[in-house]
Amino acid sequence: MGITALYAGLLGVLLLVLSYRVSMYRRRHGISLGDGGHKGLHTAIRVQGNFVEYVPTALILLLLVELTGRQPAIVHGLGAALFLGRVLHAQGLTSNPDGKTPGRLLGILLTWVMLLTASVLLILGSVAGI
């Protein structure tokens, strides 16, 4: 569980950074609920929301891959892909609220590849003992 713990810790810090950005934007503009029609706040909320939509499931999959005894390099590869993907997605979406950035695209691709790879490893391990 040590490898997953590392990436869970890193992702926890990243969530705090994203949450802090939402809170500071709310404070700066005096908005306590919703986005008040501010595009920047709306974007910050979506970046944070997208993170919490993907990361819990991804961490569960990562932990299960680790617990099934996969090589540490595989677990680290999956964890690194997830963390880098979430950083790139957040940076990419924040840098251009229209969302058309290479960072956002690469970030979501890394996240999806991590989810797919972990899922396939778990299915194969469960069904075929691979």
PDB file of C-alpha atoms in Angstrom:
ATOM      1  CA  MET A   1       0.000   0.000   0.000  1.00  0.00           C
ATOM      2  CA  GLY A   2       3.034   2.272   0.240  1.00  0.00           C
ATOM      3  CA  ILE A   3       3.062   3.209  -3.436  1.00  0.00           C
ATOM      4  CA  THR A   4      -0.624   4.073  -3.515  1.00  0.00           C
ATOM      5  CA  ALA A   5      -0.168   6.039  -0.291  1.00  0.00           C
ATOM      6  CA  LEU A   6       2.471   8.177  -2.007  1.00  0.00           C
ATOM      7  CA  TYR A   7       0.181   9.072  -4.906  1.00  0.00           C
ATOM      8  CA  ALA A   8      -2.842   9.522  -2.620  1.00  0.00           C
ATOM      9  CA  GLY A   9      -0.789  12.011  -0.604  1.00  0.00           C
ATOM     10  CA  LEU A  10       0.356  13.901  -3.703  1.00  0.00           C
ATOM     11  CA  LEU A  11      -3.184  13.994  -5.067  1.00  0.00           C
ATOM     12  CA  GLY A  12      -4.502  15.135  -1.684  1.00  0.00           C
ATOM     13  CA  VAL A  13      -2.129  18.112  -1.791  1.00  0.00           C
ATOM     14  CA  LEU A  14      -3.206  18.854  -5.369  1.00  0.00           C
ATOM     15  CA  LEU A  15      -6.872  18.797  -4.282  1.00  0.00           C
ATOM     16  CA  LEU A  16      -6.052  21.307  -1.551  1.00  0.00           C
ATOM     17  CA  VAL A  17      -4.381  23.586  -4.114  1.00  0.00           C
ATOM     18  CA  LEU A  18      -7.410  23.391  -6.408  1.00  0.00           C
ATOM     19  CA  SER A  19      -9.791  23.965  -3.489  1.00  0.00           C
ATOM     20  CA  TYR A  20      -7.741  26.925  -2.278  1.00  0.00           C
ATOM     21  CA  ARG A  21      -8.004  28.496  -5.730  1.00  0.00           C
ATOM     22  CA  VAL A  22     -11.802  28.188  -5.625  1.00  0.00           C
ATOM     23  CA  SER A  23     -11.932  29.629  -2.098  1.00  0.00           C
ATOM     24  CA  MET A  24      -9.688  32.577  -2.920  1.00  0.00           C
ATOM     25  CA  TYR A  25     -11.705  33.402  -6.029  1.00  0.00           C
ATOM     26  CA  ARG A  26     -14.912  33.276  -3.957  1.00  0.00           C
ATOM     27  CA  ARG A  27     -13.411  35.524  -1.296  1.00  0.00           C
ATOM     28  CA  ARG A  28     -12.020  38.002  -3.826  1.00  0.00           C
ATOM     29  CA  HIS A  29     -15.403  38.385  -5.533  1.00  0.00           C
ATOM     30  CA  GLY A  30     -17.686  37.927  -2.514  1.00  0.00           C
ATOM     31  CA  ILE A  31     -19.414  34.838  -3.919  1.00  0.00           C
ATOM     32  CA  SER A  32     -20.357  32.168  -1.397  1.00  0.00           C
ATOM     33  CA  LEU A  33     -22.533  29.885  -3.539  1.00  0.00           C
ATOM     34  CA  GLY A  34     -22.443  29.073  -7.229  1.00  0.00           C
ATOM     35  CA  ASP A  35     -20.186  30.975  -9.587  1.00  0.00           C
ATOM     36  CA  GLY A  36     -21.976  34.352  -9.593  1.00  0.00           C
ATOM     37  CA  GLY A  37     -21.650  34.452 -13.367  1.00  0.00           C
ATOM     38  CA  HIS A  38     -17.856  34.761 -13.148  1.00  0.00           C
ATOM     39  CA  LYS A  39     -16.213  32.647 -15.836  1.00  0.00           C
ATOM     40  CA  GLY A  40     -12.953  32.338 -13.874  1.00  0.00           C
ATOM     41  CA  LEU A  41     -14.733  30.986 -10.818  1.00  0.00           C
ATOM     42  CA  HIS A  42     -16.798  28.669 -12.976  1.00  0.00           C
ATOM     43  CA  THR A  43     -13.594  27.284 -14.494  1.00  0.00           C
ATOM     44  CA  ALA A  44     -11.936  26.841 -11.080  1.00  0.00           C
ATOM     45  CA  ILE A  45     -15.016  24.990  -9.816  1.00  0.00           C
ATOM     46  CA  ARG A  46     -14.995  22.688 -12.844  1.00  0.00           C
ATOM     47  CA  VAL A  47     -11.276  21.960 -12.508  1.00  0.00           C
ATOM     48  CA  GLN A  48     -11.834  20.989  -8.877  1.00  0.00           C
ATOM     49  CA  GLY A  49     -15.009  19.070  -9.744  1.00  0.00           C
ATOM     50  CA  ASN A  50     -13.366  17.129 -12.539  1.00  0.00           C
ATOM     51  CA  PHE A  51     -10.595  16.156 -10.126  1.00  0.00           C
ATOM     52  CA  VAL A  52     -13.027  14.781  -7.543  1.00  0.00           C
ATOM     53  CA  GLU A  53     -14.981  12.968 -10.263  1.00  0.00           C
ATOM     54  CA  TYR A  54     -11.977  10.934 -11.406  1.00  0.00           C
ATOM     55  CA  VAL A  55      -9.446  10.624  -8.589  1.00  0.00           C
ATOM     56  CA  PRO A  56     -11.340   8.534  -5.996  1.00  0.00           C
ATOM     57  CA  THR A  57     -12.074   5.710  -8.448  1.00  0.00           C
ATOM     58  CA  ALA A  58      -8.568   5.922  -9.888  1.00  0.00           C
ATOM     59  CA  LEU A  59      -7.019   5.618  -6.420  1.00  0.00           C
ATOM     60  CA  ILE A  60      -9.175   2.592  -5.605  1.00  0.00           C
ATOM     61  CA  LEU A  61      -8.041   0.942  -8.836  1.00  0.00           C
ATOM     62  CA  LEU A  62      -4.415   1.851  -8.099  1.00  0.00           C
ATOM     63  CA  LEU A  63      -4.644   0.354  -4.624  1.00  0.00           C
ATOM     64  CA  LEU A  64      -6.179  -2.851  -5.957  1.00  0.00           C
ATOM     65  CA  VAL A  65      -3.466  -3.157  -8.604  1.00  0.00           C
ATOM     66  CA  GLU A  66      -0.863  -2.743  -5.869  1.00  0.00           C
ATOM     67  CA  LEU A  67      -2.591  -5.234  -3.547  1.00  0.00           C
ATOM     68  CA  THR A  68      -2.774  -7.856  -6.295  1.00  0.00           C
ATOM     69  CA  GLY A  69       1.007  -7.912  -6.317  1.00  0.00           C
ATOM     70  CA  ARG A  70       1.816  -6.181  -9.584  1.00  0.00           C
ATOM     71  CA  GLN A  71       5.396  -5.046 -10.029  1.00  0.00           C
ATOM     72  CA  PRO A  72       6.157  -1.751  -8.258  1.00  0.00           C
ATOM     73  CA  ALA A  73       7.194  -0.188 -11.581  1.00  0.00           C
ATOM     74  CA  ILE A  74       3.702  -0.812 -12.958  1.00  0.00           C
ATOM     75  CA  VAL A  75       2.029   0.676  -9.881  1.00  0.00           C
ATOM     76  CA  HIS A  76       4.352   3.702  -9.994  1.00  0.00           C
ATOM     77  CA  GLY A  77       3.686   4.116 -13.710  1.00  0.00           C
ATOM     78  CA  LEU A  78      -0.053   4.156 -13.126  1.00  0.00           C
ATOM     79  CA  GLY A  79       0.237   6.524 -10.162  1.00  0.00           C
ATOM     80  CA  ALA A  80       2.550   8.881 -12.028  1.00  0.00           C
ATOM     81  CA  ALA A  81       0.235   8.894 -15.050  1.00  0.00           C
ATOM     82  CA  LEU A  82      -2.695   9.778 -12.821  1.00  0.00           C
ATOM     83  CA  PHE A  83      -0.872  12.538 -10.957  1.00  0.00           C
ATOM     84  CA  LEU A  84       0.682  14.058 -14.078  1.00  0.00           C
ATOM     85  CA  GLY A  85      -2.628  13.780 -15.899  1.00  0.00           C
ATOM     86  CA  ARG A  86      -4.467  15.660 -13.177  1.00  0.00           C
ATOM     87  CA  VAL A  87      -1.790  18.394 -13.018  1.00  0.00           C
ATOM     88  CA  LEU A  88      -1.795  18.832 -16.802  1.00  0.00           C
ATOM     89  CA  HIS A  89      -5.586  18.878 -16.947  1.00  0.00           C
ATOM     90  CA  ALA A  90      -5.859  21.523 -14.235  1.00  0.00           C
ATOM     91  CA  GLN A  91      -3.103  23.669 -15.748  1.00  0.00           C
ATOM     92  CA  GLY A  92      -4.474  23.303 -19.257  1.00  0.00           C
ATOM     93  CA  LEU A  93      -8.050  24.174 -18.387  1.00  0.00           C
ATOM     94  CA  THR A  94      -6.984  27.059 -16.179  1.00  0.00           C
ATOM     95  CA  SER A  95      -4.719  28.569 -18.829  1.00  0.00           C
ATOM     96  CA  ASN A  96      -7.544  28.703 -21.383  1.00  0.00           C
ATOM     97  CA  PRO A  97     -11.122  28.622 -20.062  1.00  0.00           C
ATOM     98  CA  ASP A  98     -12.332  27.554 -23.513  1.00  0.00           C
ATOM     99  CA  GLY A  99     -10.611  24.285 -22.681  1.00  0.00           C
ATOM    100  CA  LYS A 100      -8.776  23.947 -25.970  1.00  0.00           C
ATOM    101  CA  THR A 101      -5.254  23.294 -24.741  1.00  0.00           C
ATOM    102  CA  PRO A 102      -2.746  20.506 -25.249  1.00  0.00           C
ATOM    103  CA  GLY A 103      -2.363  20.228 -21.458  1.00  0.00           C
ATOM    104  CA  ARG A 104      -6.022  19.516 -20.936  1.00  0.00           C
ATOM    105  CA  LEU A 105      -6.089  16.951 -23.729  1.00  0.00           C
ATOM    106  CA  LEU A 106      -2.931  15.199 -22.549  1.00  0.00           C
ATOM    107  CA  GLY A 107      -4.161  15.334 -18.951  1.00  0.00           C
ATOM    108  CA  ILE A 108      -7.428  13.600 -19.687  1.00  0.00           C
ATOM    109  CA  LEU A 109      -5.716  11.080 -21.958  1.00  0.00           C
ATOM    110  CA  LEU A 110      -3.235  10.150 -19.214  1.00  0.00           C
ATOM    111  CA  THR A 111      -6.089   9.822 -16.737  1.00  0.00           C
ATOM    112  CA  TRP A 112      -8.128   7.634 -19.082  1.00  0.00           C
ATOM    113  CA  VAL A 113      -5.148   5.463 -20.014  1.00  0.00           C
ATOM    114  CA  MET A 114      -4.421   4.962 -16.314  1.00  0.00           C
ATOM    115  CA  LEU A 115      -8.048   4.007 -15.614  1.00  0.00           C
ATOM    116  CA  LEU A 116      -8.201   1.639 -18.581  1.00  0.00           C
ATOM    117  CA  THR A 117      -4.849  -0.005 -17.860  1.00  0.00           C
ATOM    118  CA  ALA A 118      -5.598  -0.515 -14.176  1.00  0.00           C
ATOM    119  CA  SER A 119      -9.060  -1.869 -14.992  1.00  0.00           C
ATOM    120  CA  VAL A 120      -7.742  -4.316 -17.595  1.00  0.00           C
ATOM    121  CA  LEU A 121      -4.989  -5.505 -15.236  1.00  0.00           C
ATOM    122  CA  LEU A 122      -7.556  -6.153 -12.525  1.00  0.00           C
ATOM    123  CA  ILE A 123      -9.954  -7.945 -14.871  1.00  0.00           C
ATOM    124  CA  LEU A 124      -7.197 -10.123 -16.320  1.00  0.00           C
ATOM    125  CA  GLY A 125      -5.857 -10.870 -12.866  1.00  0.00           C
ATOM    126  CA  SER A 126      -9.286 -11.839 -11.643  1.00  0.00           C
ATOM    127  CA  VAL A 127     -10.449 -13.867 -14.623  1.00  0.00           C
ATOM    128  CA  ALA A 128      -7.271 -15.334 -16.070  1.00  0.00           C
ATOM    129  CA  GLY A 129      -4.848 -15.094 -13.178  1.00  0.00           C
ATOM    130  CA  ILE A 130      -2.527 -12.920 -15.266  1.00  0.00           C
TER     131      ILE A 130
END
